[in-house]
Tab-separated table of C-alpha atoms in Angstrom:
chain	number	residue	atom	x	y	z
G	1	MET	CA	0.046	0.060	-0.042
G	2	THR	CA	1.365	3.464	-0.936
G	3	SER	CA	0.976	6.479	1.251
G	4	LEU	CA	1.644	10.128	1.113
G	5	THR	CA	2.348	12.738	3.762
G	6	LEU	CA	-0.008	15.715	3.055
G	7	LYS	CA	0.776	19.376	3.564
G	8	THR	CA	-1.070	20.711	6.588
G	9	ASN	CA	-1.717	23.926	8.469
G	10	ILE	CA	-1.462	26.206	5.294
G	11	ASN	CA	-1.508	30.039	5.742
G	12	ARG	CA	-3.334	30.872	2.615
G	13	LEU	CA	-3.909	29.900	-1.160
G	14	LEU	CA	-3.298	32.493	-3.826
G	15	GLY	CA	-2.990	32.364	-7.591
G	16	GLU	CA	-4.645	30.883	-10.686
G	17	ILE	CA	-4.805	27.418	-12.299
G	18	THR	CA	-6.338	26.102	-15.493
G	19	ILE	CA	-8.612	23.221	-14.745
G	20	PRO	CA	-7.863	20.103	-16.739
G	21	GLY	CA	-10.457	18.742	-19.346
G	22	ASP	CA	-13.870	17.488	-18.294
G	23	LYS	CA	-13.871	13.694	-17.588
G	24	SER	CA	-17.333	13.164	-18.781
G	25	ILE	CA	-16.874	15.163	-21.948
G	26	SER	CA	-13.525	13.507	-22.627
G	27	HIS	CA	-15.023	10.112	-22.508
G	28	ARG	CA	-17.755	11.098	-24.841
G	29	SER	CA	-15.588	12.770	-27.282
G	30	VAL	CA	-13.707	9.562	-27.930
G	31	MET	CA	-16.975	7.464	-28.108
G	32	PHE	CA	-18.625	9.840	-30.640
G	33	GLY	CA	-15.512	10.458	-32.671
G	34	SER	CA	-15.289	6.635	-33.003
G	35	ILE	CA	-18.860	6.167	-34.192
G	36	ALA	CA	-18.998	9.157	-36.500
G	37	TYR	CA	-17.782	9.365	-40.054
G	38	GLY	CA	-14.544	11.238	-40.589
G	39	GLU	CA	-11.703	12.751	-38.602
G	40	THR	CA	-12.601	14.169	-35.209
G	41	ARG	CA	-10.266	16.451	-33.430
G	42	VAL	CA	-10.275	16.920	-29.700
G	43	THR	CA	-8.320	19.547	-27.683
G	44	ASN	CA	-7.863	19.843	-23.911
G	45	PHE	CA	-8.667	16.012	-23.497
G	46	LEU	CA	-8.121	14.667	-20.025
G	47	PRO	CA	-5.445	12.107	-19.923
G	48	GLY	CA	-6.644	10.575	-16.662
G	49	ASP	CA	-6.732	6.937	-16.137
G	50	ASP	CA	-10.450	6.567	-16.675
G	51	CYS	CA	-10.258	8.279	-20.071
G	52	LEU	CA	-7.334	6.349	-21.236
G	53	SER	CA	-9.293	3.202	-20.486
G	54	THR	CA	-11.884	4.487	-23.003
G	55	ILE	CA	-9.186	5.058	-25.729
G	56	SER	CA	-7.776	1.569	-25.043
G	57	CYS	CA	-11.228	-0.088	-25.512
G	58	PHE	CA	-12.083	1.686	-28.775
G	59	ARG	CA	-8.507	1.045	-30.219
G	60	LYS	CA	-9.385	-2.784	-29.407
G	61	LEU	CA	-12.508	-2.151	-31.498
G	62	GLY	CA	-10.419	-1.135	-34.581
G	63	VAL	CA	-10.557	2.675	-34.173
G	64	THR	CA	-7.461	4.681	-34.978
G	65	ILE	CA	-6.831	7.204	-32.167
G	66	GLU	CA	-3.698	9.359	-32.033
G	67	GLU	CA	-2.735	11.189	-28.857
G	68	SER	CA	-0.382	14.199	-28.552
G	69	ASP	CA	-0.175	16.862	-25.751
G	70	ASN	CA	-3.711	16.397	-24.612
G	71	GLU	CA	-5.086	16.491	-28.142
G	72	LEU	CA	-6.569	13.589	-30.135
G	73	ARG	CA	-7.141	12.701	-33.687
G	74	ILE	CA	-9.885	9.994	-34.188
G	75	ILE	CA	-10.638	8.438	-37.331
G	76	GLY	CA	-14.288	7.136	-37.236
G	77	LYS	CA	-16.038	4.944	-39.863
G	78	GLY	CA	-19.595	4.944	-38.127
G	79	PHE	CA	-21.051	2.181	-35.947
G	80	GLU	CA	-20.331	-0.276	-38.727
G	81	GLY	CA	-16.742	0.609	-38.832
G	82	LEU	CA	-16.073	-0.972	-35.435
G	83	THR	CA	-14.648	-4.428	-35.570
G	84	GLU	CA	-14.877	-7.518	-33.383
G	85	PRO	CA	-12.292	-7.175	-30.596
G	86	ASP	CA	-9.845	-10.092	-30.294
G	87	GLU	CA	-9.275	-9.637	-26.543
G	88	VAL	CA	-11.166	-8.610	-23.442
G	89	LEU	CA	-12.249	-4.883	-23.235
G	90	ASP	CA	-10.752	-3.693	-19.853
G	91	VAL	CA	-12.569	-0.475	-18.575
G	92	GLY	CA	-10.224	-0.183	-15.487
G	93	ASN	CA	-12.031	1.888	-12.868
G	94	SER	CA	-14.398	3.764	-15.167
G	95	GLY	CA	-18.114	3.275	-14.741
G	96	THR	CA	-18.745	5.715	-17.587
G	97	THR	CA	-16.740	3.618	-20.017
G	98	ILE	CA	-18.376	0.348	-19.206
G	99	ARG	CA	-21.936	1.569	-19.049
G	100	LEU	CA	-21.861	3.797	-22.222
G	101	LEU	CA	-19.836	1.121	-24.154
G	102	MET	CA	-22.601	-1.329	-23.495
G	103	GLY	CA	-25.122	0.848	-25.423
G	104	ILE	CA	-22.746	0.920	-28.298
G	105	LEU	CA	-21.911	-2.735	-28.439
G	106	ALA	CA	-25.546	-3.709	-27.871
G	107	GLY	CA	-26.159	-2.960	-31.542
G	108	ILE	CA	-22.882	-4.092	-33.122
G	109	PRO	CA	-23.143	-7.695	-34.496
G	110	TYR	CA	-20.100	-8.927	-32.715
G	111	PHE	CA	-19.231	-10.708	-29.468
G	112	SER	CA	-17.388	-8.611	-26.822
G	113	SER	CA	-16.382	-9.245	-23.212
G	114	LEU	CA	-16.061	-6.420	-20.592
G	115	VAL	CA	-14.185	-6.410	-17.283
G	116	GLY	CA	-12.906	-3.774	-14.978
G	117	ASP	CA	-10.976	-3.467	-11.685
G	118	GLU	CA	-12.254	-4.589	-8.177
G	119	SER	CA	-14.350	-1.503	-7.774
G	120	ILE	CA	-16.139	-2.042	-11.022
G	121	GLY	CA	-16.845	-5.655	-10.174
G	122	LYS	CA	-19.070	-4.342	-7.237
G	123	ARG	CA	-21.089	-1.650	-9.268
G	124	PRO	CA	-24.620	-2.555	-10.417
G	125	MET	CA	-25.015	-3.187	-14.184
G	126	THR	CA	-28.583	-4.213	-14.359
G	127	ARG	CA	-29.718	-0.677	-14.471
G	128	VAL	CA	-28.167	-0.872	-18.000
G	129	THR	CA	-28.480	-4.500	-19.025
G	130	ILE	CA	-32.277	-4.713	-18.231
G	131	PRO	CA	-33.240	-2.051	-20.698
G	132	LEU	CA	-30.757	-2.939	-23.296
G	133	THR	CA	-32.159	-6.555	-23.046
G	134	LYS	CA	-35.552	-5.165	-23.715
G	135	MET	CA	-34.086	-3.608	-26.901
G	136	GLY	CA	-32.942	-7.079	-28.032
G	137	ALA	CA	-29.327	-7.047	-26.816
G	138	LYS	CA	-27.949	-10.347	-25.754
G	139	ILE	CA	-25.923	-9.826	-22.450
G	140	ASP	CA	-24.768	-12.143	-19.914
G	141	GLY	CA	-22.458	-11.936	-16.879
G	142	ARG	CA	-21.999	-12.768	-13.180
G	143	ASN	CA	-25.087	-13.015	-11.173
G	144	ASN	CA	-27.286	-13.030	-14.258
G	145	GLY	CA	-25.687	-9.949	-15.747
G	146	ALA	CA	-25.725	-7.838	-12.658
G	147	PHE	CA	-22.006	-7.664	-12.333
G	148	THR	CA	-18.747	-7.948	-14.330
G	149	PRO	CA	-17.394	-9.752	-16.288
G	150	LEU	CA	-20.083	-9.193	-18.941
G	151	SER	CA	-20.414	-10.669	-22.366
G	152	ILE	CA	-22.472	-8.950	-25.165
G	153	ARG	CA	-23.478	-10.330	-28.517
G	154	GLY	CA	-24.750	-7.333	-30.393
G	155	THR	CA	-27.917	-7.566	-32.544
G	156	ARG	CA	-30.428	-5.565	-34.375
G	157	LEU	CA	-32.087	-3.432	-31.862
G	158	SER	CA	-35.787	-2.415	-31.228
G	159	PRO	CA	-36.649	0.927	-30.017
G	160	ILE	CA	-37.684	1.475	-26.422
G	161	ASN	CA	-39.846	3.871	-24.379
G	162	TYR	CA	-38.270	3.545	-21.032
G	163	GLN	CA	-38.747	5.415	-17.555
G	164	LEU	CA	-35.403	5.351	-15.700
G	165	PRO	CA	-35.871	4.077	-12.195
G	166	VAL	CA	-32.939	6.277	-10.965
G	167	ALA	CA	-31.595	9.692	-12.249
G	168	SER	CA	-28.351	8.478	-14.070
G	169	ALA	CA	-26.710	10.264	-16.876
G	170	GLN	CA	-24.705	6.881	-17.456
G	171	VAL	CA	-27.872	4.947	-18.001
G	172	LYS	CA	-29.525	7.592	-19.939
G	173	SER	CA	-26.497	7.910	-22.265
G	174	ALA	CA	-26.085	4.080	-22.712
G	175	LEU	CA	-29.772	3.979	-23.964
G	176	LEU	CA	-29.413	6.911	-26.289
G	177	LEU	CA	-26.249	5.434	-27.890
G	178	ALA	CA	-28.252	2.202	-28.486
G	179	GLY	CA	-31.301	4.215	-29.663
G	180	LEU	CA	-29.164	5.700	-32.312
G	181	GLN	CA	-28.954	2.214	-33.728
G	182	ALA	CA	-32.453	1.054	-33.112
G	183	ASP	CA	-35.144	0.607	-35.789
G	184	GLY	CA	-37.350	3.563	-34.836
G	185	GLU	CA	-37.820	6.107	-32.185
G	186	SER	CA	-36.731	5.617	-28.638
G	187	THR	CA	-37.943	7.769	-25.677
G	188	ILE	CA	-36.140	7.994	-22.417
G	189	ILE	CA	-37.803	9.584	-19.383
G	190	GLU	CA	-35.784	10.812	-16.316
G	191	PRO	CA	-37.079	11.100	-12.920
G	192	ALA	CA	-34.871	14.269	-12.579
G	193	GLU	CA	-32.561	16.006	-14.989
G	194	THR	CA	-29.055	14.765	-15.218
G	195	ARG	CA	-26.008	16.021	-16.885
G	196	ASP	CA	-26.712	16.392	-20.750
G	197	HIS	CA	-23.282	15.972	-22.186
G	198	THR	CA	-24.565	13.114	-24.393
G	199	GLU	CA	-27.469	15.144	-25.787
G	200	ARG	CA	-25.107	18.026	-26.611
G	201	MET	CA	-22.602	15.648	-28.240
G	202	ILE	CA	-25.292	14.093	-30.461
G	203	ARG	CA	-26.064	17.485	-31.862
G	204	MET	CA	-22.438	18.587	-32.153
G	205	PHE	CA	-21.966	15.547	-34.314
G	206	GLY	CA	-24.843	16.456	-36.622
G	207	GLY	CA	-27.501	14.364	-35.053
G	208	GLU	CA	-31.003	15.086	-34.020
G	209	ILE	CA	-32.378	14.640	-30.537
G	210	HIS	CA	-35.438	16.182	-28.897
G	211	LYS	CA	-36.101	17.025	-25.311
G	212	ASP	CA	-39.292	17.985	-23.589
G	213	ASN	CA	-38.557	18.571	-19.907
G	214	GLN	CA	-37.360	15.065	-18.775
G	215	MET	CA	-38.567	13.249	-21.835
G	216	ILE	CA	-35.748	12.682	-24.504
G	217	THR	CA	-36.503	11.319	-27.979
G	218	VAL	CA	-33.939	10.046	-30.522
G	219	ASN	CA	-34.346	8.202	-33.788
G	220	GLY	CA	-32.240	5.320	-34.930
G	221	GLY	CA	-30.331	5.134	-38.303
G	222	GLN	CA	-28.698	8.504	-37.993
G	223	LYS	CA	-25.273	9.001	-39.443
G	224	LEU	CA	-23.034	11.211	-37.259
G	225	LYS	CA	-20.302	13.332	-38.738
G	226	ALA	CA	-16.882	14.124	-37.428
G	227	ALA	CA	-16.520	17.222	-35.232
G	228	THR	CA	-13.869	19.511	-33.581
G	229	ILE	CA	-14.321	19.389	-29.826
G	230	HIS	CA	-12.761	21.657	-27.279
G	231	VAL	CA	-13.140	20.211	-23.839
G	232	PRO	CA	-13.798	22.630	-21.080
G	233	GLY	CA	-12.340	22.256	-17.702
G	234	ASP	CA	-14.120	19.777	-15.158
G	235	ILE	CA	-16.168	21.476	-12.682
G	236	SER	CA	-16.076	18.298	-10.567
G	237	SER	CA	-12.247	18.880	-10.397
G	238	ALA	CA	-12.575	22.664	-9.964
G	239	ALA	CA	-14.869	21.990	-7.066
G	240	PHE	CA	-11.983	20.917	-4.680
G	241	PHE	CA	-10.203	24.246	-5.307
G	242	LEU	CA	-13.480	26.302	-4.906
G	243	VAL	CA	-13.788	24.745	-1.430
G	244	ALA	CA	-10.077	25.174	-0.593
G	245	GLY	CA	-10.332	28.833	-1.517
G	246	ALA	CA	-13.494	29.386	0.576
G	247	ILE	CA	-12.188	27.609	3.710
G	248	ILE	CA	-8.529	28.580	3.906
G	249	PRO	CA	-7.942	31.968	5.529
G	250	GLU	CA	-6.815	34.950	3.286
G	251	SER	CA	-7.199	32.963	0.237
G	252	GLU	CA	-8.128	34.118	-3.361
G	253	VAL	CA	-8.079	31.583	-6.190
G	254	ILE	CA	-8.847	32.039	-9.873
G	255	LEU	CA	-9.908	28.878	-11.824
G	256	LYS	CA	-9.636	29.292	-15.591
G	257	ASN	CA	-11.714	27.470	-18.319
G	258	VAL	CA	-14.227	25.713	-16.008
G	259	GLY	CA	-17.207	24.118	-17.674
G	260	LEU	CA	-20.525	25.775	-16.612
G	261	ASN	CA	-23.189	23.396	-18.053
G	262	PRO	CA	-26.200	24.135	-16.142
G	263	THR	CA	-26.724	20.441	-15.301
G	264	ARG	CA	-23.407	20.352	-13.656
G	265	THR	CA	-23.389	23.666	-11.584
G	266	GLY	CA	-25.026	22.365	-8.432
G	267	ILE	CA	-21.659	23.005	-6.536
G	268	ILE	CA	-21.888	26.753	-7.408
G	269	GLU	CA	-25.586	26.895	-6.358
G	270	VAL	CA	-24.805	25.224	-2.858
G	271	MET	CA	-21.696	27.349	-2.232
G	272	LYS	CA	-23.597	30.541	-2.919
G	273	GLN	CA	-26.491	29.566	-0.723
G	274	MET	CA	-23.856	28.864	2.060
G	275	GLY	CA	-22.514	32.398	1.666
G	276	ALA	CA	-19.407	31.816	-0.491
G	277	ASP	CA	-17.684	34.694	-2.057
G	278	LEU	CA	-17.614	33.235	-5.487
G	279	GLN	CA	-17.714	35.097	-8.845
G	280	ILE	CA	-18.213	33.848	-12.350
G	281	VAL	CA	-16.354	35.883	-14.933
G	282	GLN	CA	-15.689	35.948	-18.737
G	283	LYS	CA	-18.448	33.321	-19.295
G	284	ASP	CA	-18.781	31.965	-22.896
G	285	ASP	CA	-22.222	30.567	-23.557
G	286	ASN	CA	-21.772	30.249	-27.375
G	287	SER	CA	-19.660	27.046	-27.171
G	288	PHE	CA	-21.314	23.722	-27.459
G	289	GLU	CA	-20.497	23.502	-23.742
G	290	PRO	CA	-20.556	26.825	-21.876
G	291	PHE	CA	-17.368	27.584	-19.780
G	292	GLY	CA	-15.807	30.457	-17.958
G	293	ASP	CA	-13.377	31.585	-15.088
G	294	LEU	CA	-14.377	31.422	-11.412
G	295	ILE	CA	-12.952	33.591	-8.515
G	296	ILE	CA	-13.207	32.299	-5.112
G	297	LYS	CA	-12.072	34.130	-1.808
G	298	THR	CA	-12.183	33.053	1.741
G	299	SER	CA	-15.760	33.069	2.923
G	300	GLU	CA	-18.095	33.065	6.056
G	301	LEU	CA	-20.075	30.124	5.469
G	302	LYS	CA	-23.398	28.934	7.063
G	303	GLY	CA	-25.038	25.444	7.083
G	304	THR	CA	-27.686	24.380	4.354
G	305	VAL	CA	-29.921	21.715	3.065
G	306	VAL	CA	-28.865	19.975	-0.100
G	307	GLU	CA	-31.705	17.649	-1.536
G	308	GLY	CA	-34.080	16.836	-4.248
G	309	ASP	CA	-33.468	17.776	-7.889
G	310	LEU	CA	-30.280	19.415	-6.918
G	311	ILE	CA	-28.523	16.107	-6.165
G	312	PRO	CA	-28.004	14.869	-9.756
G	313	LYS	CA	-26.356	18.290	-10.545
G	314	LEU	CA	-23.527	17.748	-7.948
G	315	ILE	CA	-23.593	14.001	-7.104
G	316	ASP	CA	-19.768	13.786	-7.772
G	317	GLU	CA	-19.179	16.871	-5.565
G	318	ILE	CA	-20.849	15.768	-2.351
G	319	PRO	CA	-17.504	14.458	-0.683
G	320	ILE	CA	-15.933	17.875	-1.026
G	321	ILE	CA	-19.306	19.618	0.037
G	322	ALA	CA	-19.190	17.484	3.186
G	323	LEU	CA	-15.673	18.892	3.982
G	324	LEU	CA	-17.064	22.497	3.106
G	325	ALA	CA	-19.888	21.926	5.604
G	326	THR	CA	-17.410	21.083	8.396
G	327	GLN	CA	-16.223	24.772	8.213
G	328	ALA	CA	-19.754	26.311	8.030
G	329	GLU	CA	-21.682	27.633	11.090
G	330	GLY	CA	-24.583	25.376	11.967
G	331	LYS	CA	-25.871	22.252	10.381
G	332	THR	CA	-25.775	20.845	6.933
G	333	ILE	CA	-28.120	18.201	5.871
G	334	ILE	CA	-27.558	16.229	2.683
G	335	ARG	CA	-30.475	13.841	1.605
G	336	ASP	CA	-31.844	12.012	-1.504
G	337	ALA	CA	-28.266	10.883	-2.352
G	338	GLU	CA	-28.621	7.226	-2.213
G	339	GLU	CA	-26.692	6.960	-5.407
G	340	LEU	CA	-23.575	7.624	-3.554
G	341	LYS	CA	-23.762	4.074	-2.207
G	342	VAL	CA	-22.909	2.612	-5.765
G	343	LYS	CA	-20.002	4.938	-6.833
G	344	GLU	CA	-16.265	3.961	-6.646
G	345	THR	CA	-16.863	3.298	-3.048
G	346	ASN	CA	-19.922	3.605	-0.883
G	347	ARG	CA	-19.342	7.459	-0.615
G	348	ILE	CA	-21.721	8.046	2.317
G	349	ASP	CA	-19.904	5.644	4.407
G	350	SER	CA	-16.376	6.589	3.240
G	351	VAL	CA	-16.765	10.275	3.688
G	352	VAL	CA	-18.123	9.930	7.164
G	353	HIS	CA	-15.532	7.352	8.165
G	354	GLU	CA	-12.530	9.371	6.911
G	355	LEU	CA	-13.636	12.822	8.054
G	356	ARG	CA	-14.385	11.543	11.510
G	357	LYS	CA	-10.750	10.234	11.790
G	358	LEU	CA	-9.675	14.022	11.499
G	359	GLY	CA	-12.194	15.287	14.107
G	360	ALA	CA	-15.241	16.209	12.000
G	361	ARG	CA	-18.701	15.988	13.563
G	362	ILE	CA	-20.627	14.092	10.852
G	363	ASP	CA	-23.206	11.227	10.842
G	364	ALA	CA	-24.301	8.979	8.039
G	365	THR	CA	-28.027	8.584	7.167
G	366	GLU	CA	-29.710	6.245	4.869
G	367	ASP	CA	-29.667	8.575	2.020
G	368	GLY	CA	-26.921	11.085	2.938
G	369	MET	CA	-25.194	12.741	5.886
G	370	ILE	CA	-25.559	15.363	8.495
G	371	ILE	CA	-22.608	17.653	9.206
G	372	TYR	CA	-22.214	19.935	12.280
G	373	GLY	CA	-19.801	22.850	11.836
G	374	LYS	CA	-17.560	24.467	12.644
G	375	SER	CA	-15.035	21.628	13.384
G	376	THR	CA	-11.340	21.828	14.119
G	377	LEU	CA	-9.480	19.186	12.164
G	378	HIS	CA	-6.543	17.333	13.541
G	379	GLY	CA	-3.933	14.869	12.198
G	380	GLY	CA	-4.186	11.073	11.588
G	381	THR	CA	-3.906	8.425	8.893
G	382	VAL	CA	-6.746	8.450	6.217
G	383	SER	CA	-7.295	6.475	3.066
G	384	SER	CA	-8.782	7.401	-0.258
G	385	GLN	CA	-10.165	3.879	-0.269
G	386	GLY	CA	-9.276	3.696	-3.908
G	387	ASP	CA	-11.682	6.617	-4.724
G	388	HIS	CA	-10.242	9.610	-6.496
G	389	ARG	CA	-12.734	12.063	-5.095
G	390	ILE	CA	-12.339	10.926	-1.573
G	391	GLY	CA	-8.470	11.305	-1.881
G	392	MET	CA	-8.750	14.710	-3.308
G	393	MET	CA	-11.126	15.767	-0.467
G	394	LEU	CA	-8.892	14.528	2.129
G	395	ALA	CA	-5.862	16.438	0.636
G	396	ILE	CA	-7.916	19.682	0.935
G	397	ALA	CA	-8.976	18.731	4.451
G	398	ALA	CA	-5.297	18.406	5.350
G	399	LEU	CA	-4.720	22.104	4.567
G	400	LEU	CA	-6.715	22.905	7.627
G	401	SER	CA	-5.319	20.254	9.950
G	402	ASP	CA	-3.150	21.283	12.889
G	403	GLY	CA	-1.312	17.872	12.857
G	404	GLU	CA	0.383	15.476	10.209
G	405	ILE	CA	-1.966	13.575	7.954
G	406	CYS	CA	-0.877	10.564	6.097
G	407	LEU	CA	-2.952	9.654	3.008
G	408	GLU	CA	-3.130	6.007	2.016
G	409	LYS	CA	-3.744	4.948	-1.579
G	410	PRO	CA	-3.061	8.499	-3.015
G	411	GLU	CA	-2.585	7.017	-6.595
G	412	ALA	CA	-6.409	6.839	-6.983
G	413	ILE	CA	-6.457	10.620	-7.635
G	414	SER	CA	-4.833	10.053	-11.157
G	415	VAL	CA	-8.190	8.616	-12.254
G	416	SER	CA	-9.475	12.087	-12.998
G	417	TYR	CA	-6.771	14.598	-12.047
G	418	PRO	CA	-3.227	13.513	-12.709
G	419	ASN	CA	-1.813	17.058	-11.945
G	420	PHE	CA	-3.783	17.607	-8.794
G	421	PHE	CA	-0.873	17.970	-6.331
G	422	THR	CA	1.117	19.920	-8.753
G	423	HIS	CA	-1.694	22.532	-9.015
G	424	LEU	CA	-2.446	22.454	-5.301
G	425	ASN	CA	1.216	23.168	-4.405
G	426	SER	CA	1.324	26.034	-6.838
G	427	LEU	CA	-1.317	27.838	-4.801
G	428	ILE	CA	0.161	27.337	-1.327
G	429	ARG	CA	1.758	30.463	0.039
């Protein structure tokens, strides 16, 4: 087991950083470039472990993908240009890769096998395999297709009209990718709006998709055309520095090129309702994905309630919101977040367990957590538990600690933010 001694008891954070490319959009740029016709160019691609797993899988499916300095050149030949892989497709730690890839493979007339790491082996797949099977896909796996390894024999797909049982962008996207190959019109209904990168990407690649509130309709048989994609910075990565700038005394941090897709800005909404001194500047709404610069300063924070339709807009940011709440006056309640239990770890239990080690007053509930502020944090040994977002949250927590903190399994952070510690250290004064 590897470990890292974190920097603690920091005086202030000052400076600016450019946030690396959005993980969700980077994944999808590879996938859509691979199923479109022509040469797709991608700039500001995130070379994190998860996104590299996506590249590896599509290369095994016969797609030419060239990498150079966070830029990609992808030669797509449509869905029919994909070839049967002669080896297992390994998605690593990436839930996005495996779930969206299933939607593509379901309609490809080949046999494929999908595996991942230990964490992926525990994550539920029936939320994708059940509706894909209804469309005609032939999928099998451990526990009747509930868990990896999975095998898929692609086939001609029928359209589907499907109400999602959970608000999940991954499940929605898998069904939309399958719907693009189906014989007719498919309709997906969400219980609450989730991130819409897939819908935007379909339009960017020349496809048609219709949305009426939470009802999304797509026709099969569309031929997508290559595009040029600039990936904005990942707001889920920016969130760690937004919180750091708000809770470390005498700080001012500028975050450049942050994606501001309205289905992803829940972290900004929560921080503002808690009283954060946060500004959005130089916003660009004309790109296919809006982005802009953010300025965060040390803030006087108060507790709040995070719940309902806001949860899908910040599901990945809840670990760092929990830390933020430890430094706010009063009580913060997070509810309706059961989905955290089936992430890279059970993030409800992981966040509570690790923050308690540092002296935080925090309790787990069935669907979230209750945090009591303000807490003085002390030293100790903590673990990412193999979850990149838990690891980064603990590194930010250490900045406030009055004693040494040792982080076990820090390598998990490279899944989404390979340069995290370089960027963090550049701000420390």
